[in-house]
């Protein structure tokens, strides 16, 4: 389905200038920052948590659009951008590691997500795997190697909540329901690398609808050591992930153009 304008993002099909690839940070404040690292950055629109800019890589228009936090708002962005012609989605964000060997400032290329969210279940039953597109993952892995950023690839857990769903006890009540107690240790023992809140929705939604998706996150804290990151760590991890996603977009567009 292709239409001329969409409601939540406040975009018209002409705003995309034929773009087929979008970079999706969560934070609206990251959108301008990402666009400004490419050519011809241009503000388009801002509604609620959704801020959109465009930029160019080697003459190809890229859309950069924030998703806000979590799966429900992410699903709106994917739905409306795909209606306007986007076919490849690259999420860039931050995450908390749960494996001791992952360092703060490393990046994680997500190859699959544990579906501890609710939004992804509106697109496929839980038996369906939330996996990234292979070409997107390979491009992001190549990108990290090319620019010399320490990276890991593997599985993340996507939770609908930041606190109990990720087994954080530093809350108002300190209460975690029985089902979630010990869950972080369980995921860690299975080799899962991190927690975040969007990948399962993005990957399930795209895989079930013939769209491509990849994910790269910067590690802002290692929860085997402490719970709270500091501002410097956050900025450094964010910058590393942004560098990887821009180079990854460049690789994907180059490979796509070489195949046409």
CSV table of C-alpha atoms in Angstrom, one decimal:
chain,number,residue,atom,x,y,z
A,1,UNK,CA,0.0,0.0,0.0
A,2,UNK,CA,1.3,3.5,-0.9
A,3,UNK,CA,-0.4,6.7,0.0
A,4,UNK,CA,0.4,10.4,-0.4
A,5,UNK,CA,0.5,11.5,3.3
A,6,UNK,CA,0.4,10.1,6.8
A,7,UNK,CA,-1.2,11.3,10.0
A,8,UNK,CA,1.1,10.8,13.0
A,9,UNK,CA,4.4,11.8,11.3
A,10,UNK,CA,3.0,14.7,9.5
A,11,UNK,CA,4.7,13.7,6.3
A,12,UNK,CA,3.8,13.8,2.6
A,13,UNK,CA,5.2,11.4,0.0
A,14,UNK,CA,7.1,14.3,-1.6
A,15,UNK,CA,9.0,15.0,1.7
A,16,UNK,CA,10.8,11.7,1.2
A,17,UNK,CA,12.2,12.6,-2.2
A,18,UNK,CA,12.2,9.0,-3.3
A,19,UNK,CA,14.1,7.7,-0.2
A,20,UNK,CA,13.8,4.0,0.5
A,21,UNK,CA,16.0,3.8,3.6
A,22,UNK,CA,15.4,5.3,7.1
A,23,UNK,CA,17.5,5.6,10.2
A,24,UNK,CA,15.4,5.4,13.4
A,25,UNK,CA,16.8,6.7,16.6
A,26,UNK,CA,14.5,6.7,19.6
A,27,UNK,CA,15.4,10.2,21.0
A,28,UNK,CA,14.1,13.2,18.9
A,29,UNK,CA,17.2,15.1,19.9
A,30,UNK,CA,19.4,12.6,18.0
A,31,UNK,CA,17.7,13.2,14.7
A,32,UNK,CA,19.3,16.5,13.8
A,33,UNK,CA,22.7,15.2,15.1
A,34,UNK,CA,22.6,12.2,12.8
A,35,UNK,CA,21.4,14.2,9.8
A,36,UNK,CA,24.1,16.8,10.3
A,37,UNK,CA,26.8,14.1,9.9
A,38,UNK,CA,25.6,13.5,6.3
A,39,UNK,CA,25.2,15.8,3.3
A,40,UNK,CA,22.4,18.4,2.8
A,41,UNK,CA,20.6,17.9,6.2
A,42,UNK,CA,17.0,19.2,6.1
A,43,UNK,CA,14.4,19.5,8.8
A,44,UNK,CA,11.0,18.2,7.7
A,45,UNK,CA,8.5,17.9,10.6
A,46,UNK,CA,8.0,17.3,14.3
A,47,UNK,CA,4.9,15.9,15.9
A,48,UNK,CA,4.9,14.5,19.5
A,49,UNK,CA,7.8,12.1,19.8
A,50,UNK,CA,8.3,11.9,16.0
A,51,UNK,CA,10.9,14.3,14.5
A,52,UNK,CA,11.9,13.8,10.9
A,53,UNK,CA,14.9,15.1,8.9
A,54,UNK,CA,16.3,14.1,5.6
A,55,UNK,CA,19.9,14.0,4.5
A,56,UNK,CA,22.0,12.5,1.6
A,57,UNK,CA,24.6,9.9,1.1
A,58,UNK,CA,26.3,9.9,-2.3
A,59,UNK,CA,23.2,11.6,-3.7
A,60,UNK,CA,20.8,9.1,-2.1
A,61,UNK,CA,18.2,10.6,0.2
A,62,UNK,CA,18.0,9.2,3.7
A,63,UNK,CA,15.2,9.7,6.1
A,64,UNK,CA,16.0,10.1,9.8
A,65,UNK,CA,12.9,9.8,12.1
A,66,UNK,CA,12.7,9.4,15.9
A,67,UNK,CA,10.4,6.6,17.3
A,68,UNK,CA,10.2,7.6,20.9
A,69,UNK,CA,10.5,4.8,23.5
A,70,UNK,CA,9.2,1.3,23.1
A,71,UNK,CA,7.4,-0.8,20.5
A,72,UNK,CA,4.0,0.8,20.1
A,73,UNK,CA,5.4,4.2,18.9
A,74,UNK,CA,8.0,2.4,16.9
A,75,UNK,CA,5.3,0.5,15.0
A,76,UNK,CA,3.6,3.7,14.0
A,77,UNK,CA,6.9,5.0,12.4
A,78,UNK,CA,7.5,1.8,10.5
A,79,UNK,CA,3.9,1.6,9.3
A,80,UNK,CA,3.7,5.2,8.1
A,81,UNK,CA,7.2,5.4,6.6
A,82,UNK,CA,6.6,2.1,4.7
A,83,UNK,CA,3.3,3.6,3.3
A,84,UNK,CA,5.4,6.4,1.9
A,85,UNK,CA,8.0,4.2,0.3
A,86,UNK,CA,10.6,3.2,2.9
A,87,UNK,CA,11.7,-0.4,2.6
A,88,UNK,CA,14.8,-0.6,4.8
A,89,UNK,CA,14.9,0.5,8.4
A,90,UNK,CA,18.0,0.8,10.5
A,91,UNK,CA,17.4,1.4,14.2
A,92,UNK,CA,20.2,3.1,16.2
A,93,UNK,CA,20.0,3.5,20.0
A,94,UNK,CA,21.5,2.5,23.3
A,95,UNK,CA,21.3,-0.5,25.5
A,96,UNK,CA,22.4,-2.1,28.7
A,97,UNK,CA,24.7,-5.1,28.5
A,98,UNK,CA,24.2,-8.2,30.7
A,99,UNK,CA,27.3,-10.0,29.7
A,100,UNK,CA,30.6,-9.3,31.6
A,101,UNK,CA,32.8,-9.2,28.4
A,102,UNK,CA,30.8,-6.4,26.8
A,103,UNK,CA,32.4,-3.0,27.5
A,104,UNK,CA,30.8,0.4,27.8
A,105,UNK,CA,31.2,2.1,24.5
A,106,UNK,CA,31.1,-1.1,22.5
A,107,UNK,CA,28.3,-1.5,19.9
A,108,UNK,CA,26.0,-4.4,19.5
A,109,UNK,CA,24.6,-5.4,16.1
A,110,UNK,CA,21.3,-7.1,16.9
A,111,UNK,CA,20.7,-10.3,14.9
A,112,UNK,CA,17.6,-11.3,16.8
A,113,UNK,CA,15.4,-10.2,19.7
A,114,UNK,CA,13.6,-12.0,22.5
A,115,UNK,CA,10.0,-10.9,22.2
A,116,UNK,CA,9.2,-9.7,25.8
A,117,UNK,CA,7.1,-6.9,24.4
A,118,UNK,CA,3.5,-6.7,23.5
A,119,UNK,CA,3.5,-4.7,20.2
A,120,UNK,CA,5.2,-7.4,18.2
A,121,UNK,CA,2.4,-9.9,19.0
A,122,UNK,CA,0.1,-7.7,17.0
A,123,UNK,CA,2.1,-8.7,13.9
A,124,UNK,CA,2.9,-12.4,14.5
A,125,UNK,CA,2.4,-15.0,17.2
A,126,UNK,CA,5.2,-15.5,19.8
A,127,UNK,CA,6.4,-18.6,18.0
A,128,UNK,CA,7.6,-16.4,15.1
A,129,UNK,CA,11.2,-15.3,15.4
A,130,UNK,CA,12.2,-11.6,15.6
A,131,UNK,CA,15.3,-11.7,13.3
A,132,UNK,CA,17.2,-9.0,11.5
A,133,UNK,CA,17.6,-8.9,7.7
A,134,UNK,CA,20.9,-10.6,6.9
A,135,UNK,CA,22.1,-8.0,4.5
A,136,UNK,CA,21.5,-5.2,7.0
A,137,UNK,CA,23.3,-7.1,9.8
A,138,UNK,CA,26.3,-7.8,7.6
A,139,UNK,CA,26.5,-4.2,6.4
A,140,UNK,CA,26.5,-3.0,10.1
A,141,UNK,CA,29.1,-5.6,11.0
A,142,UNK,CA,31.3,-4.4,8.0
A,143,UNK,CA,30.7,-0.8,9.0
A,144,UNK,CA,31.9,-1.3,12.6
A,145,UNK,CA,35.0,-3.2,11.4
A,146,UNK,CA,35.8,-0.5,8.7
A,147,UNK,CA,35.8,2.3,11.2
A,148,UNK,CA,37.5,0.4,14.0
A,149,UNK,CA,34.7,0.3,16.5
A,150,UNK,CA,34.6,-2.7,18.9
A,151,UNK,CA,31.4,-4.6,18.1
A,152,UNK,CA,29.5,-7.7,19.1
A,153,UNK,CA,26.6,-9.4,17.3
A,154,UNK,CA,23.9,-11.5,18.8
A,155,UNK,CA,20.6,-11.4,20.6
A,156,UNK,CA,18.9,-8.7,22.7
A,157,UNK,CA,15.8,-8.8,25.0
A,158,UNK,CA,13.1,-6.3,24.1
A,159,UNK,CA,11.0,-5.3,27.0
A,160,UNK,CA,7.9,-3.0,27.1
A,161,UNK,CA,9.0,-1.6,30.5
A,162,UNK,CA,12.3,-0.1,31.5
A,163,UNK,CA,12.0,-1.1,35.2
A,164,UNK,CA,10.3,-4.5,36.1
A,165,UNK,CA,10.6,-6.0,32.6
A,166,UNK,CA,14.4,-5.5,32.8
A,167,UNK,CA,14.4,-6.7,36.4
A,168,UNK,CA,15.4,-3.4,37.9
A,169,UNK,CA,14.7,-3.2,41.6
A,170,UNK,CA,15.5,0.5,42.1
A,171,UNK,CA,11.9,1.5,41.8
A,172,UNK,CA,9.2,3.1,44.0
A,173,UNK,CA,7.9,-0.2,45.2
A,174,UNK,CA,10.9,-2.4,44.6
A,175,UNK,CA,8.4,-5.1,43.5
A,176,UNK,CA,8.9,-7.4,40.6
A,177,UNK,CA,6.3,-10.0,39.7
A,178,UNK,CA,7.1,-13.7,40.1
A,179,UNK,CA,7.3,-14.3,36.4
A,180,UNK,CA,10.2,-11.8,36.0
A,181,UNK,CA,12.2,-12.6,39.0
A,182,UNK,CA,15.5,-14.1,38.0
A,183,UNK,CA,14.9,-13.3,34.3
A,184,UNK,CA,18.0,-11.3,33.7
A,185,UNK,CA,20.2,-14.2,35.0
A,186,UNK,CA,18.3,-16.6,32.8
A,187,UNK,CA,18.7,-14.5,29.7
A,188,UNK,CA,22.4,-14.0,30.5
A,189,UNK,CA,22.9,-17.8,30.9
A,190,UNK,CA,21.4,-18.2,27.4
A,191,UNK,CA,23.9,-15.9,25.9
A,192,UNK,CA,21.6,-12.9,25.4
A,193,UNK,CA,23.7,-9.7,25.3
A,194,UNK,CA,21.5,-6.8,26.3
A,195,UNK,CA,18.2,-5.2,27.2
A,196,UNK,CA,16.4,-2.6,25.1
A,197,UNK,CA,12.8,-1.8,24.2
A,198,UNK,CA,12.3,-1.6,20.4
A,199,UNK,CA,14.0,-4.3,18.4
A,200,UNK,CA,11.5,-7.1,18.8
A,201,UNK,CA,8.7,-4.9,17.3
A,202,UNK,CA,10.8,-3.5,14.5
A,203,UNK,CA,12.2,-6.9,13.5
A,204,UNK,CA,9.0,-8.8,13.7
A,205,UNK,CA,7.0,-6.1,11.9
A,206,UNK,CA,9.5,-5.9,9.1
A,207,UNK,CA,10.2,-9.6,8.6
A,208,UNK,CA,6.5,-10.4,8.4
A,209,UNK,CA,5.8,-7.7,5.8
A,210,UNK,CA,8.7,-8.0,3.4
A,211,UNK,CA,10.7,-5.1,4.7
A,212,UNK,CA,14.3,-5.1,5.7
A,213,UNK,CA,15.5,-4.1,9.2
A,214,UNK,CA,18.8,-3.9,11.1
A,215,UNK,CA,19.7,-2.7,14.6
A,216,UNK,CA,22.8,-1.2,16.2
A,217,UNK,CA,23.0,-0.1,19.8
A,218,UNK,CA,25.7,1.5,21.8
A,219,UNK,CA,26.3,0.0,25.2
A,220,UNK,CA,25.9,2.7,27.9
A,221,UNK,CA,26.1,0.5,31.0
A,222,UNK,CA,27.0,-3.0,31.9
A,223,UNK,CA,24.5,-4.2,34.4
A,224,UNK,CA,26.7,-7.0,35.8
A,225,UNK,CA,28.7,-4.1,37.3
A,226,UNK,CA,26.3,-1.2,38.0
A,227,UNK,CA,22.8,0.1,37.0
A,228,UNK,CA,23.3,3.7,36.2
A,229,UNK,CA,25.4,5.1,33.3
A,230,UNK,CA,27.0,8.5,33.4
A,231,UNK,CA,26.6,11.2,30.8
A,232,UNK,CA,30.0,10.8,29.3
A,233,UNK,CA,29.5,7.1,28.8
A,234,UNK,CA,26.1,7.7,27.2
A,235,UNK,CA,27.4,10.3,24.7
A,236,UNK,CA,30.3,8.1,23.7
A,237,UNK,CA,28.2,5.0,23.2
A,238,UNK,CA,25.6,7.0,21.3
A,239,UNK,CA,28.3,8.5,19.0
A,240,UNK,CA,29.8,5.1,18.3
A,241,UNK,CA,26.5,3.6,17.3
A,242,UNK,CA,25.7,6.6,15.1
A,243,UNK,CA,29.0,6.3,13.2
A,244,UNK,CA,28.2,2.6,12.6
A,245,UNK,CA,24.7,3.2,11.4
A,246,UNK,CA,25.7,5.9,8.9
A,247,UNK,CA,28.5,3.8,7.5
A,248,UNK,CA,26.1,0.8,7.4
A,249,UNK,CA,23.6,2.9,5.5
A,250,UNK,CA,26.3,3.8,3.0
A,251,UNK,CA,27.2,0.2,2.5
A,252,UNK,CA,23.6,-0.9,2.0
A,253,UNK,CA,22.9,1.8,-0.5
A,254,UNK,CA,26.1,1.0,-2.4
A,255,UNK,CA,25.3,-2.7,-2.5
A,256,UNK,CA,21.7,-2.0,-3.6
A,257,UNK,CA,22.8,0.3,-6.4
A,258,UNK,CA,25.3,-2.2,-7.6
A,259,UNK,CA,22.5,-4.8,-7.9
A,260,UNK,CA,20.3,-2.6,-10.0
